[in-house]
mmCIF file of C-alpha atoms in Angstrom:
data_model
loop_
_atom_site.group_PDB
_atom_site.id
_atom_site.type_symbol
_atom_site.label_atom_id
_atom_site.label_comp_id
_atom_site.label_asym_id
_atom_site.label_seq_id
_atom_site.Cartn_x
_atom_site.Cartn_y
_atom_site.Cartn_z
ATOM 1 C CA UNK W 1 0.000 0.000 0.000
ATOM 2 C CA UNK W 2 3.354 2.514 0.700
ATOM 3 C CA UNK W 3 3.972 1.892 -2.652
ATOM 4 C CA UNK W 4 1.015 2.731 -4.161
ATOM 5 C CA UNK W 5 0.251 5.703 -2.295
ATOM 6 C CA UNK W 6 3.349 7.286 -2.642
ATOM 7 C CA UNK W 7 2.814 6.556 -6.860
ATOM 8 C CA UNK W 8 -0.484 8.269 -6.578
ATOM 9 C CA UNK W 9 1.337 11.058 -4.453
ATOM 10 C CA UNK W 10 3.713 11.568 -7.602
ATOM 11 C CA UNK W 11 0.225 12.998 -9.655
ATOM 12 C CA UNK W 12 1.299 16.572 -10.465
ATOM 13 C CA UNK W 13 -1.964 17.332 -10.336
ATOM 14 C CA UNK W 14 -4.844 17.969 -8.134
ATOM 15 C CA UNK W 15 -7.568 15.011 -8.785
ATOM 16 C CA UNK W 16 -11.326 16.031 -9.006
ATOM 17 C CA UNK W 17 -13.583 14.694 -6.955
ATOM 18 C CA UNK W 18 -14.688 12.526 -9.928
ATOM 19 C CA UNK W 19 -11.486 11.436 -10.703
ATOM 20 C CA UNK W 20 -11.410 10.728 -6.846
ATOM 21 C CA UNK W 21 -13.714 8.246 -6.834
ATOM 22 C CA UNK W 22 -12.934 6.385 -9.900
ATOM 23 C CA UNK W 23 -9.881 6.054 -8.521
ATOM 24 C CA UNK W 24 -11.311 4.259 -5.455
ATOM 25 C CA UNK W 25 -13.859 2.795 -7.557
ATOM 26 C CA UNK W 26 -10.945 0.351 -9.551
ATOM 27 C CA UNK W 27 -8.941 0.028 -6.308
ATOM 28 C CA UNK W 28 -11.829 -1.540 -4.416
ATOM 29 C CA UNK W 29 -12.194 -3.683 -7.686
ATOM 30 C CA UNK W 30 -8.656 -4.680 -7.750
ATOM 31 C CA UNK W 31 -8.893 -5.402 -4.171
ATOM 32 C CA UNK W 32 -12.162 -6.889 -3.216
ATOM 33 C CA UNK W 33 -13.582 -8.340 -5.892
ATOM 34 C CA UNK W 34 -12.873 -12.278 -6.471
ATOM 35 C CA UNK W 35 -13.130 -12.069 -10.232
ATOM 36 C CA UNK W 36 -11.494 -9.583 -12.879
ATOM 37 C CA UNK W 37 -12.615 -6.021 -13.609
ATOM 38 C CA UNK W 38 -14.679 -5.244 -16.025
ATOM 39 C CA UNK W 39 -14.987 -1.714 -15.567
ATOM 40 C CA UNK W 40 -15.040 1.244 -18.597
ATOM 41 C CA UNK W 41 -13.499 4.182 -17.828
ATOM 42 C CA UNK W 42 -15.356 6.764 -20.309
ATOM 43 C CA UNK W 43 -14.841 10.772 -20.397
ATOM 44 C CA UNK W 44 -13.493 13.823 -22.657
ATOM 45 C CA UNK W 45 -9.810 14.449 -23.588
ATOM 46 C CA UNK W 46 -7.789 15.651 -20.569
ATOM 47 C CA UNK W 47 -10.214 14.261 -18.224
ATOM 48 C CA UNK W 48 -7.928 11.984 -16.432
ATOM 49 C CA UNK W 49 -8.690 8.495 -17.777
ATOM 50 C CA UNK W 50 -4.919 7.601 -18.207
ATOM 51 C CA UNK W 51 -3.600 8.613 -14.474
ATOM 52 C CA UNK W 52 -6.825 6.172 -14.076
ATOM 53 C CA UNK W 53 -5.389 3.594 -15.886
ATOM 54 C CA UNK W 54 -1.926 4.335 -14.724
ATOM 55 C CA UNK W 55 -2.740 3.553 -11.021
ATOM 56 C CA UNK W 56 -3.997 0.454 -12.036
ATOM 57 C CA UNK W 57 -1.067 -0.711 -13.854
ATOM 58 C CA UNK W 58 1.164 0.344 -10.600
ATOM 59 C CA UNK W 59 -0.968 -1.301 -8.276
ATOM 60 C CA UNK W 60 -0.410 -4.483 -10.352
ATOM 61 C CA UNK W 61 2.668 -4.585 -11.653
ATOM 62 C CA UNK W 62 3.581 -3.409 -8.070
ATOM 63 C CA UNK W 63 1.794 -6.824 -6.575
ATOM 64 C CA UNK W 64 3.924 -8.701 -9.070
ATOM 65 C CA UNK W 65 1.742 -8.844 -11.603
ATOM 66 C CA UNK W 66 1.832 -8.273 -15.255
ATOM 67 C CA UNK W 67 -0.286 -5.528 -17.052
ATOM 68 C CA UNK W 68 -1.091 -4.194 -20.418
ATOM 69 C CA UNK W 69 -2.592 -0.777 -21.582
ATOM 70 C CA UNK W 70 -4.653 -0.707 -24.471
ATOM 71 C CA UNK W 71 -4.855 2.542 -26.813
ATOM 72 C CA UNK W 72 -7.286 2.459 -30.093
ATOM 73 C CA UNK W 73 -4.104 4.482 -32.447
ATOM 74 C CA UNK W 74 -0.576 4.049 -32.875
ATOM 75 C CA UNK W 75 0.029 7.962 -31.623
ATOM 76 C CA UNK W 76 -2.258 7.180 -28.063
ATOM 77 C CA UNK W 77 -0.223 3.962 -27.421
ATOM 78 C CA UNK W 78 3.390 6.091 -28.025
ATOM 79 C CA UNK W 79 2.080 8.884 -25.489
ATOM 80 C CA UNK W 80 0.879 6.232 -23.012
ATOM 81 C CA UNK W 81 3.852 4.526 -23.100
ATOM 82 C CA UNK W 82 6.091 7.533 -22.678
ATOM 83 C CA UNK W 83 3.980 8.848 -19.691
ATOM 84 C CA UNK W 84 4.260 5.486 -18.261
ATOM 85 C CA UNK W 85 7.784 5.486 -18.329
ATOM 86 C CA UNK W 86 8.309 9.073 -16.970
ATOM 87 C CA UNK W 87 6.328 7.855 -14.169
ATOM 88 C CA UNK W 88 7.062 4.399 -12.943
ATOM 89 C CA UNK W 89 10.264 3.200 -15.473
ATOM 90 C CA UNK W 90 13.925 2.786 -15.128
ATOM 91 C CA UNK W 91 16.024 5.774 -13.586
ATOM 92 C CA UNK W 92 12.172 6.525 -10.993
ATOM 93 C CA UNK W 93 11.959 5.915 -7.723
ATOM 94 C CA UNK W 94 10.081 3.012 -8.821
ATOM 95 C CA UNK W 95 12.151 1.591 -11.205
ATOM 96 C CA UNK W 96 9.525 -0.846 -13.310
ATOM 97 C CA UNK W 97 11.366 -2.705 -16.406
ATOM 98 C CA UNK W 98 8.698 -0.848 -19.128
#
């Protein structure tokens, strides 16, 4: 959990309250529930569905787990991955092989 929290500590941002509790919303999926998530994560550009997705992938990968983010284009998936390794690859505090 130290792990995690400090990851969603490293959010340069200020979350919204709806960003808030879709955070907690996938968390208490990840945690609680005995079968996998099936949750969609909808919303406009810039609304915070990747930090979303992001904190899932920590929490997993940082429970030893392997993870995978989607993107629909070619352009999505190379700005995904580059976020992804700005926040939790080689050379962080975290230090993830991406």
């Amino acid at each position: 959990e130290g792990r995690v929290g400090k990851f969603a500590e490293s959010f340069p941002y200020e979350p919204t309250p709806d960003q808030k509790k879709c955070f907690e919303d996938v968390e208490n999926d990840m945690v609680w529930r005995s079968r996998p998530m099936d949750r969609l994560i909808c919303g406009d550009v810039g609304f915070g569905k990747t930090e979303v997705a992001m904190r899932a992938l920590f929490r997993c990968v940082a429970n030893g787990r392997q993870a995978a983010l989607l993107a629909p284009t070619g352009v999505l998936a190379a700005q995904h991955f580059k976020q992804v390794v700005r926040r939790m690859g080689e050379g962080t505090e975290h230090n993830f092989n991406v």
